[in-house]
Short mmCIF file of C-alpha atoms in Angstrom, two decimals:
data_model
loop_
_atom_site.label_atom_id
_atom_site.label_comp_id
_atom_site.label_asym_id
_atom_site.label_seq_id
_atom_site.Cartn_x
_atom_site.Cartn_y
_atom_site.Cartn_z
CA MET A 1 93.98 133.23 189.68
CA ALA A 2 94.86 134.10 186.09
CA THR A 3 95.57 137.71 185.17
CA ILE A 4 93.07 138.80 182.52
CA LEU A 5 94.12 142.46 182.16
CA LYS A 6 97.52 144.03 182.65
CA THR A 7 99.08 147.39 181.92
CA GLU A 8 102.71 148.46 182.25
CA LYS A 9 103.86 152.11 182.26
CA LEU A 10 100.74 153.08 180.32
CA GLU A 11 100.82 156.63 178.96
CA LYS A 12 98.36 158.61 176.86
CA SER A 13 98.96 162.15 175.63
CA TYR A 14 97.09 164.28 173.16
CA LYS A 15 97.08 167.86 171.94
CA MET A 16 94.41 170.33 172.93
CA GLY A 17 95.16 173.39 170.84
CA LYS A 18 98.76 174.27 171.68
CA LEU A 19 98.68 172.35 174.94
CA GLN A 20 100.01 168.81 175.40
CA VAL A 21 97.64 166.99 177.75
CA HIS A 22 98.93 163.94 179.65
CA ALA A 23 95.78 161.93 180.38
CA LEU A 24 97.62 158.86 181.68
CA ASN A 25 101.04 159.01 183.34
CA GLY A 26 102.52 155.55 183.77
CA VAL A 27 99.62 153.36 184.89
CA ASP A 28 100.49 149.87 186.15
CA LEU A 29 97.61 147.56 187.04
CA GLU A 30 96.59 143.92 187.02
CA ILE A 31 93.03 142.57 187.01
CA GLU A 32 92.47 138.92 187.79
CA LYS A 33 89.81 136.70 186.27
CA GLY A 34 86.63 136.87 188.37
CA GLU A 35 87.63 140.12 190.07
CA PHE A 36 85.42 143.17 190.54
CA ALA A 37 87.66 146.26 190.54
CA ALA A 38 86.62 149.89 190.77
CA ILE A 39 88.71 152.75 189.42
CA LEU A 40 87.80 155.78 191.54
CA GLY A 41 88.70 159.34 190.71
CA PRO A 42 87.36 162.85 190.11
CA SER A 43 86.40 164.24 186.72
CA GLY A 44 89.49 164.74 184.58
CA SER A 45 91.58 162.14 186.43
CA GLY A 46 91.91 159.92 183.34
CA LYS A 47 89.31 157.26 184.24
CA SER A 48 87.49 157.16 180.90
CA THR A 49 90.76 157.36 178.98
CA LEU A 50 92.05 154.35 180.90
CA LEU A 51 88.84 152.44 180.23
CA ASN A 52 89.15 153.18 176.51
CA MET A 53 92.68 151.80 176.59
CA LEU A 54 91.58 148.63 178.42
CA GLY A 55 88.78 148.13 175.90
CA ALA A 56 91.10 148.49 172.89
CA LEU A 57 89.07 151.51 171.75
CA ASP A 58 92.18 153.71 171.64
CA ARG A 59 95.91 153.11 171.42
CA PRO A 60 98.30 154.32 174.12
CA THR A 61 101.07 156.82 173.45
CA SER A 62 103.47 154.41 175.15
CA GLY A 63 103.42 151.46 177.51
CA ARG A 64 101.90 148.03 177.26
CA ILE A 65 98.43 146.49 177.55
CA GLU A 66 97.87 142.75 177.79
CA ILE A 67 94.48 141.06 177.48
CA ASP A 68 94.58 137.36 178.28
CA GLN A 69 98.39 137.59 178.05
CA ILE A 70 98.23 138.99 174.50
CA ASP A 71 100.08 142.26 173.88
CA ILE A 72 97.38 144.14 172.00
CA SER A 73 99.85 146.68 170.58
CA LYS A 74 100.92 143.92 168.18
CA LEU A 75 97.39 143.46 166.80
CA ASP A 76 96.25 145.13 163.59
CA ASP A 77 92.92 146.94 163.25
CA LYS A 78 91.08 143.83 162.08
CA GLN A 79 92.40 141.75 164.99
CA LEU A 80 91.48 144.53 167.43
CA SER A 81 87.96 144.62 166.00
CA VAL A 82 87.56 140.89 166.66
CA LEU A 83 88.95 141.32 170.18
CA ARG A 84 86.47 144.11 171.01
CA ARG A 85 83.58 141.73 170.34
CA ARG A 86 84.74 139.77 173.37
CA ILE A 87 84.75 142.80 175.66
CA GLY A 88 81.48 143.96 177.22
CA PHE A 89 80.95 147.72 177.42
CA VAL A 90 78.42 149.45 179.69
CA PHE A 91 78.22 153.25 179.60
CA GLN A 92 76.55 155.97 181.65
CA PHE A 93 74.21 156.69 178.75
CA PHE A 94 72.59 153.44 177.75
CA ASN A 95 73.09 153.70 173.96
CA LEU A 96 69.94 151.71 173.23
CA ILE A 97 68.14 151.97 169.88
CA ASP A 98 64.74 153.59 170.46
CA ARG A 99 62.85 151.70 167.75
CA LEU A 100 63.97 148.27 169.01
CA ASN A 101 62.45 146.49 172.01
CA ALA A 102 64.55 145.14 174.88
CA THR A 103 65.08 141.72 173.28
CA GLU A 104 66.10 143.25 169.95
CA ASN A 105 68.52 145.66 171.63
CA VAL A 106 70.17 142.86 173.57
CA ALA A 107 70.33 140.58 170.51
CA LEU A 108 71.87 143.24 168.26
CA PRO A 109 75.53 142.10 168.62
CA LEU A 110 74.49 138.60 167.53
CA ALA A 111 72.53 140.02 164.59
CA ILE A 112 75.72 141.76 163.46
CA GLU A 113 77.45 138.37 163.56
CA ASN A 114 74.63 136.84 161.47
CA ILE A 115 73.37 134.49 164.18
CA ASN A 116 69.88 133.34 163.15
CA LYS A 117 66.97 135.32 164.58
CA LYS A 118 65.36 132.55 166.65
CA LYS A 119 68.63 131.63 168.38
CA ARG A 120 69.67 135.21 169.17
CA GLN A 121 66.23 136.08 170.54
CA LYS A 122 66.32 133.03 172.82
CA ILE A 123 69.74 134.00 174.19
CA ALA A 124 68.64 137.63 174.62
CA GLU A 125 65.50 136.65 176.52
CA GLU A 126 67.52 134.39 178.82
CA LEU A 127 69.87 137.28 179.62
CA LEU A 128 66.97 139.64 180.25
CA GLN A 129 65.64 137.08 182.71
CA ILE A 130 69.02 137.04 184.49
CA VAL A 131 69.04 140.86 184.84
CA GLY A 132 65.49 140.88 186.18
CA LEU A 133 63.60 141.96 183.05
CA GLY A 134 61.95 138.70 182.06
CA LYS A 135 58.58 140.43 181.91
CA ARG A 136 59.81 143.48 179.98
CA THR A 137 61.31 141.80 176.92
CA GLN A 138 58.97 143.47 174.41
CA HIS A 139 59.19 146.98 175.86
CA LYS A 140 61.06 149.72 174.00
CA PRO A 141 63.50 152.06 175.80
CA SER A 142 60.86 154.82 176.02
CA GLU A 143 58.66 152.38 177.99
CA LEU A 144 61.41 151.50 180.49
CA SER A 145 62.85 153.35 183.47
CA GLY A 146 66.48 154.49 183.54
CA GLY A 147 67.45 151.55 185.74
CA GLU A 148 65.68 149.12 183.42
CA CYS A 149 67.43 150.61 180.39
CA GLN A 150 70.79 150.10 182.11
CA ARG A 151 69.85 146.47 182.82
CA VAL A 152 69.10 146.03 179.11
CA ALA A 153 72.52 147.54 178.35
CA ILE A 154 74.19 145.10 180.77
CA ALA A 155 72.38 142.14 179.18
CA ARG A 156 73.54 143.33 175.75
CA ALA A 157 77.13 143.61 177.03
CA LEU A 158 76.97 139.98 178.21
CA ILE A 159 75.57 138.44 175.04
CA ASN A 160 78.91 137.68 173.39
CA LYS A 161 80.19 135.96 176.56
CA PRO A 162 82.87 138.61 177.05
CA HIS A 163 86.24 138.10 178.72
CA PHE A 164 85.29 140.97 181.04
CA LEU A 165 82.89 143.90 181.45
CA LEU A 166 84.07 147.52 181.36
CA MET A 167 81.63 149.92 183.03
CA ASP A 168 81.94 153.69 182.68
CA GLU A 169 79.90 155.43 185.43
CA PRO A 170 77.07 152.85 185.09
CA THR A 171 74.97 154.56 187.79
CA GLY A 172 75.64 158.12 186.69
CA ASN A 173 72.35 158.60 184.87
CA ILE A 174 69.94 157.08 187.42
CA ASP A 175 68.66 158.01 190.90
CA SER A 176 70.34 156.78 194.09
CA LYS A 177 67.78 154.10 194.98
CA THR A 178 67.89 152.64 191.46
CA ALA A 179 71.69 152.82 191.62
CA LYS A 180 71.70 150.63 194.74
CA ASP A 181 69.49 148.06 193.00
CA LEU A 182 71.74 148.11 189.95
CA MET A 183 74.87 147.63 192.05
CA ARG A 184 73.26 144.59 193.69
CA LEU A 185 72.76 143.14 190.21
CA ILE A 186 76.35 143.91 189.18
CA THR A 187 77.69 142.30 192.38
CA GLN A 188 75.46 139.28 191.77
CA LEU A 189 76.77 138.87 188.23
CA ASN A 190 80.31 138.96 189.57
CA GLU A 191 79.73 136.54 192.45
CA GLU A 192 77.28 134.09 190.90
CA LYS A 193 78.22 134.20 187.20
CA ASP A 194 81.96 134.84 187.73
CA VAL A 195 81.87 137.90 185.47
CA THR A 196 85.09 139.94 185.64
CA ILE A 197 84.23 143.63 186.03
CA VAL A 198 86.24 146.85 185.84
CA MET A 199 84.13 149.87 186.72
CA VAL A 200 85.11 153.54 186.73
CA THR A 201 83.24 155.93 188.97
CA HIS A 202 83.62 159.22 190.85
CA ASP A 203 81.26 157.96 193.59
CA THR A 204 82.95 156.46 196.66
CA LYS A 205 79.76 154.69 197.79
CA ILE A 206 79.39 152.97 194.42
CA ALA A 207 83.09 152.02 194.37
CA ARG A 208 82.75 150.23 197.73
CA SER A 209 80.72 147.49 196.03
CA ALA A 210 83.95 146.28 194.39
CA HIS A 211 86.56 143.88 195.78
CA ARG A 212 89.28 146.43 195.21
CA ILE A 213 89.46 150.17 194.62
CA LEU A 214 92.18 151.79 192.52
CA HIS A 215 92.41 155.53 193.16
CA LEU A 216 93.29 157.46 190.01
CA LEU A 217 94.48 161.07 190.20
CA ASP A 218 96.08 163.16 187.45
CA GLY A 219 96.51 160.06 185.29
CA LYS A 220 98.27 158.02 187.98
CA ILE A 221 97.11 155.28 190.33
CA VAL A 222 97.93 156.80 193.71
CA SER A 223 96.63 154.01 195.96
CA LYS A 224 95.14 150.53 195.83
CA GLY A 225 92.92 148.94 198.43
CA ASP A 226 90.81 145.88 199.17
CA TYR A 227 87.29 146.47 200.49
#
């Protein structure tokens, strides 16, 4: 399989007052196309910082990140902006726009790219069908459950046909039963649609849905395992 994500000796430091905080301390990882990998670690281990690096949302202090064999440190801000449109982001808090219905929320990235309204709505509705919300397309976030809102967020993340999905605690804001249902959907997307997924979580049970678990502690990957 082709390697879609790769880091070498990845480091990230920042100042907090007079303290120098080392969020990442030499992270080496490879994610293959079609893989579902979980990055497991406690709060403060560097999980979200690593995800921001992988999503080109922040630049490392040192080290190397490759996306589709492109060293992203050599890209300027405009090139990085274009690259980010091909990365799907799913967060713990759904980041949906309250005044827009499910279809409009999902279609928003295409609206930003000036895709005509009829076409983007059709694509959005097809994605909502895939995530199990074919009958909720006109509902606004306030009319949806937490699990349904996260499904809308996943559909939105898929609309630009991303190289991969990055998920930051996707079940952290929903109850355990809904979380199980959501993880079934995420696994289905990976297995049936060949969506590459990197998910960070502090929850061991959630991490076990992945093909492989990378344990992150104090900014370092301390073990890797297949499950």
